[in-house]
PDB file of C-alpha atoms in Angstrom:
ATOM      1  CA  UNK A   1       0.000   0.000   0.000  1.00 97.00           C
ATOM      2  CA  UNK A   2       1.135   3.598  -0.662  1.00 98.00           C
ATOM      3  CA  UNK A   3       1.200   5.407   2.670  1.00 98.00           C
ATOM      4  CA  UNK A   4       2.163   9.004   3.438  1.00 98.00           C
ATOM      5  CA  UNK A   5       3.350   9.973   6.897  1.00 98.00           C
ATOM      6  CA  UNK A   6       3.960  13.414   8.358  1.00 98.00           C
ATOM      7  CA  UNK A   7       4.487  14.917  11.782  1.00 98.00           C
ATOM      8  CA  UNK A   8       5.508  18.006  13.628  1.00 97.00           C
ATOM      9  CA  UNK A   9       8.763  18.263  15.593  1.00 97.00           C
ATOM     10  CA  UNK A  10       7.257  16.543  18.648  1.00 97.00           C
ATOM     11  CA  UNK A  11       6.713  13.300  16.741  1.00 98.00           C
ATOM     12  CA  UNK A  12       9.720  12.843  14.445  1.00 98.00           C
ATOM     13  CA  UNK A  13      11.006   9.879  16.457  1.00 97.00           C
ATOM     14  CA  UNK A  14       7.676   8.022  16.291  1.00 98.00           C
ATOM     15  CA  UNK A  15       7.356   8.950  12.602  1.00 98.00           C
ATOM     16  CA  UNK A  16      10.765   7.438  11.811  1.00 98.00           C
ATOM     17  CA  UNK A  17       9.943   4.291  13.777  1.00 98.00           C
ATOM     18  CA  UNK A  18       6.606   3.822  11.988  1.00 98.00           C
ATOM     19  CA  UNK A  19       8.109   4.639   8.575  1.00 98.00           C
ATOM     20  CA  UNK A  20      10.855   2.042   8.939  1.00 98.00           C
ATOM     21  CA  UNK A  21       8.417  -0.568  10.267  1.00 98.00           C
ATOM     22  CA  UNK A  22       5.981   0.052   7.389  1.00 98.00           C
ATOM     23  CA  UNK A  23       8.767  -0.305   4.807  1.00 98.00           C
ATOM     24  CA  UNK A  24       9.922  -3.539   6.484  1.00 98.00           C
ATOM     25  CA  UNK A  25       6.351  -4.790   6.075  1.00 98.00           C
ATOM     26  CA  UNK A  26       6.325  -4.136   2.341  1.00 98.00           C
ATOM     27  CA  UNK A  27       4.586  -0.776   2.103  1.00 98.00           C
ATOM     28  CA  UNK A  28       5.656   2.151  -0.060  1.00 98.00           C
ATOM     29  CA  UNK A  29       6.059   5.088   2.327  1.00 98.00           C
ATOM     30  CA  UNK A  30       6.361   8.788   1.539  1.00 98.00           C
ATOM     31  CA  UNK A  31       7.863  10.614   4.521  1.00 98.00           C
ATOM     32  CA  UNK A  32       6.659  14.194   4.157  1.00 98.00           C
ATOM     33  CA  UNK A  33       8.813  15.472   7.000  1.00 95.00           C
ATOM     34  CA  UNK A  34      10.043  17.149   8.991  1.00 97.00           C
ATOM     35  CA  UNK A  35      13.578  16.084   9.764  1.00 92.00           C
ATOM     36  CA  UNK A  36      14.534  15.671  13.447  1.00 92.00           C
ATOM     37  CA  UNK A  37      15.662  18.877  15.105  1.00 89.00           C
ATOM     38  CA  UNK A  38      13.515  21.232  13.006  1.00 85.00           C
ATOM     39  CA  UNK A  39      10.887  23.283  14.829  1.00 93.00           C
ATOM     40  CA  UNK A  40       7.841  23.308  12.560  1.00 96.00           C
ATOM     41  CA  UNK A  41       4.140  24.091  12.586  1.00 97.00           C
ATOM     42  CA  UNK A  42       1.775  21.098  12.482  1.00 97.00           C
ATOM     43  CA  UNK A  43      -0.767  22.813  10.168  1.00 98.00           C
ATOM     44  CA  UNK A  44       1.832  22.898   7.376  1.00 98.00           C
ATOM     45  CA  UNK A  45       2.528  19.182   7.633  1.00 98.00           C
ATOM     46  CA  UNK A  46      -1.139  18.307   8.069  1.00 98.00           C
ATOM     47  CA  UNK A  47      -1.914  20.185   4.854  1.00 98.00           C
ATOM     48  CA  UNK A  48       0.900  18.358   2.994  1.00 98.00           C
ATOM     49  CA  UNK A  49      -0.425  15.004   4.141  1.00 98.00           C
ATOM     50  CA  UNK A  50      -4.013  15.842   3.253  1.00 98.00           C
ATOM     51  CA  UNK A  51      -2.964  16.967  -0.210  1.00 98.00           C
ATOM     52  CA  UNK A  52      -1.215  13.716  -1.157  1.00 98.00           C
ATOM     53  CA  UNK A  53      -4.078  11.603   0.184  1.00 98.00           C
ATOM     54  CA  UNK A  54      -6.701  13.768  -1.544  1.00 97.00           C
ATOM     55  CA  UNK A  55      -4.975  13.473  -4.934  1.00 98.00           C
ATOM     56  CA  UNK A  56      -4.450   9.690  -4.524  1.00 97.00           C
ATOM     57  CA  UNK A  57      -0.664   9.928  -4.495  1.00 98.00           C
ATOM     58  CA  UNK A  58      -1.038   7.979  -1.238  1.00 98.00           C
ATOM     59  CA  UNK A  59      -3.835   5.556  -0.434  1.00 98.00           C
ATOM     60  CA  UNK A  60      -3.673   6.245   3.291  1.00 98.00           C
ATOM     61  CA  UNK A  61      -2.088   8.783   5.598  1.00 98.00           C
ATOM     62  CA  UNK A  62      -0.640   8.815   9.096  1.00 99.00           C
ATOM     63  CA  UNK A  63      -0.459  12.170  10.890  1.00 98.00           C
ATOM     64  CA  UNK A  64       1.515  12.653  14.097  1.00 98.00           C
ATOM     65  CA  UNK A  65       2.087  15.493  16.534  1.00 98.00           C
ATOM     66  CA  UNK A  66       2.488  15.761  20.286  1.00 98.00           C
ATOM     67  CA  UNK A  67      -1.157  15.050  21.085  1.00 98.00           C
ATOM     68  CA  UNK A  68      -2.475  14.157  17.616  1.00 98.00           C
ATOM     69  CA  UNK A  69      -5.187  16.772  18.025  1.00 98.00           C
ATOM     70  CA  UNK A  70      -3.710  19.726  16.153  1.00 98.00           C
ATOM     71  CA  UNK A  71      -2.519  17.796  13.143  1.00 98.00           C
ATOM     72  CA  UNK A  72      -5.821  15.898  12.874  1.00 98.00           C
ATOM     73  CA  UNK A  73      -7.662  19.224  12.721  1.00 98.00           C
ATOM     74  CA  UNK A  74      -5.275  20.444  10.023  1.00 98.00           C
ATOM     75  CA  UNK A  75      -5.668  17.282   7.927  1.00 98.00           C
ATOM     76  CA  UNK A  76      -9.457  17.431   8.175  1.00 96.00           C
ATOM     77  CA  UNK A  77      -9.533  20.919   6.627  1.00 95.00           C
ATOM     78  CA  UNK A  78      -9.340  19.113   3.260  1.00 95.00           C
ATOM     79  CA  UNK A  79     -12.856  17.896   2.337  1.00 92.00           C
ATOM     80  CA  UNK A  80     -11.474  14.837   0.516  1.00 93.00           C
ATOM     81  CA  UNK A  81      -9.827  13.506   3.663  1.00 96.00           C
ATOM     82  CA  UNK A  82     -11.312  11.843   6.728  1.00 97.00           C
ATOM     83  CA  UNK A  83      -8.732  11.761   9.524  1.00 98.00           C
ATOM     84  CA  UNK A  84      -9.557  10.054  12.805  1.00 98.00           C
ATOM     85  CA  UNK A  85      -7.614  10.670  15.993  1.00 98.00           C
ATOM     86  CA  UNK A  86      -6.967   7.208  17.438  1.00 98.00           C
ATOM     87  CA  UNK A  87      -5.245   5.888  20.545  1.00 97.00           C
ATOM     88  CA  UNK A  88      -5.924   2.154  20.364  1.00 98.00           C
ATOM     89  CA  UNK A  89      -6.720  -0.424  17.655  1.00 98.00           C
ATOM     90  CA  UNK A  90     -10.495  -0.531  18.122  1.00 98.00           C
ATOM     91  CA  UNK A  91     -10.895   3.156  17.291  1.00 98.00           C
ATOM     92  CA  UNK A  92      -8.619   2.692  14.253  1.00 98.00           C
ATOM     93  CA  UNK A  93     -10.759  -0.233  13.036  1.00 98.00           C
ATOM     94  CA  UNK A  94     -14.033   1.609  13.603  1.00 98.00           C
ATOM     95  CA  UNK A  95     -12.690   4.683  11.805  1.00 98.00           C
ATOM     96  CA  UNK A  96     -12.198   2.491   8.727  1.00 98.00           C
ATOM     97  CA  UNK A  97     -15.363   0.363   9.061  1.00 97.00           C
ATOM     98  CA  UNK A  98     -17.840   3.152   9.752  1.00 96.00           C
ATOM     99  CA  UNK A  99     -16.185   6.349   8.498  1.00 95.00           C
ATOM    100  CA  UNK A 100     -13.987   5.157   5.631  1.00 97.00           C
ATOM    101  CA  UNK A 101     -11.144   7.111   7.239  1.00 97.00           C
ATOM    102  CA  UNK A 102      -8.238   7.500   4.850  1.00 98.00           C
ATOM    103  CA  UNK A 103      -5.963   9.000   7.522  1.00 98.00           C
ATOM    104  CA  UNK A 104      -5.331   8.457  11.183  1.00 98.00           C
ATOM    105  CA  UNK A 105      -3.681  10.773  13.664  1.00 98.00           C
ATOM    106  CA  UNK A 106      -1.876   9.879  16.864  1.00 98.00           C
ATOM    107  CA  UNK A 107      -0.070  11.750  19.608  1.00 98.00           C
ATOM    108  CA  UNK A 108       3.573  10.856  20.155  1.00 98.00           C
ATOM    109  CA  UNK A 109       3.399  12.115  23.733  1.00 98.00           C
ATOM    110  CA  UNK A 110       0.404   9.877  24.429  1.00 97.00           C
ATOM    111  CA  UNK A 111       0.903   6.772  22.292  1.00 97.00           C
ATOM    112  CA  UNK A 112       3.961   4.544  22.468  1.00 97.00           C
ATOM    113  CA  UNK A 113       5.525   2.853  19.471  1.00 98.00           C
ATOM    114  CA  UNK A 114       3.983  -0.581  20.057  1.00 98.00           C
ATOM    115  CA  UNK A 115       0.490   0.836  20.474  1.00 98.00           C
ATOM    116  CA  UNK A 116       0.964   3.078  17.430  1.00 98.00           C
ATOM    117  CA  UNK A 117       1.951   0.036  15.364  1.00 98.00           C
ATOM    118  CA  UNK A 118      -1.133  -1.833  16.600  1.00 98.00           C
ATOM    119  CA  UNK A 119      -3.302   1.143  15.575  1.00 98.00           C
ATOM    120  CA  UNK A 120      -1.681   1.339  12.137  1.00 98.00           C
ATOM    121  CA  UNK A 121      -2.125  -2.409  11.631  1.00 98.00           C
ATOM    122  CA  UNK A 122      -5.836  -2.173  12.451  1.00 98.00           C
ATOM    123  CA  UNK A 123      -6.191   0.888  10.211  1.00 98.00           C
ATOM    124  CA  UNK A 124      -4.515  -0.782   7.228  1.00 98.00           C
ATOM    125  CA  UNK A 125      -6.168  -4.184   7.584  1.00 98.00           C
ATOM    126  CA  UNK A 126      -9.764  -3.034   8.113  1.00 98.00           C
ATOM    127  CA  UNK A 127     -12.136  -2.439   5.207  1.00 97.00           C
ATOM    128  CA  UNK A 128     -14.954   0.074   4.967  1.00 92.00           C
ATOM    129  CA  UNK A 129     -18.327  -1.641   5.534  1.00 82.00           C
ATOM    130  CA  UNK A 130     -20.263   0.601   3.167  1.00 84.00           C
ATOM    131  CA  UNK A 131     -24.011   0.010   3.355  1.00 86.00           C
ATOM    132  CA  UNK A 132     -25.734   2.357   5.758  1.00 87.00           C
ATOM    133  CA  UNK A 133     -22.399   4.029   6.494  1.00 92.00           C
ATOM    134  CA  UNK A 134     -21.896   5.150   2.889  1.00 87.00           C
ATOM    135  CA  UNK A 135     -24.554   7.864   2.906  1.00 89.00           C
ATOM    136  CA  UNK A 136     -23.048   9.316   6.081  1.00 88.00           C
ATOM    137  CA  UNK A 137     -19.567   9.343   4.575  1.00 89.00           C
ATOM    138  CA  UNK A 138     -20.992  10.998   1.454  1.00 85.00           C
ATOM    139  CA  UNK A 139     -22.464  13.723   3.638  1.00 86.00           C
ATOM    140  CA  UNK A 140     -19.071  14.373   5.231  1.00 84.00           C
ATOM    141  CA  UNK A 141     -17.656  15.241   1.811  1.00 77.00           C
ATOM    142  CA  UNK A 142     -20.512  17.628   1.069  1.00 79.00           C
ATOM    143  CA  UNK A 143     -20.866  19.577   4.313  1.00 74.00           C
ATOM    144  CA  UNK A 144     -21.461  23.275   3.741  1.00 73.00           C
ATOM    145  CA  UNK A 145     -20.909  26.173   6.112  1.00 62.00           C
ATOM    146  CA  UNK A 146     -24.233  27.297   7.556  1.00 51.00           C
TER     147      UNK A 146
END
């Protein structure tokens, strides 16, 4: 699978760990940055990630920051992307099954490497159920400001 991964400066270590693990498991991974030691703004990297998922350069995306909250908000600014903040495998599976999430976000200060890998595994191995969930997902892509 083609996977893009991006973080802010608080999550470069977890990003590198996940990137290497994903490559070892046969995935094509685009590391969108940043490099360790750079102080960066999570909205910039969230926007980069959302862009490559929205244009199908990557099939799925993994967004990381200190808490996962800020970067998930940034990624979700793109209407073509559905990014779920997850902290354990069940939420990652449900994000795929019910919401057809094409990105997940995690917090490096809150989620250790082993748990992050378990979340990514659930996210990548779970299929969207469709059915009654499809119309709800369709609505997410067509929300208008009131």
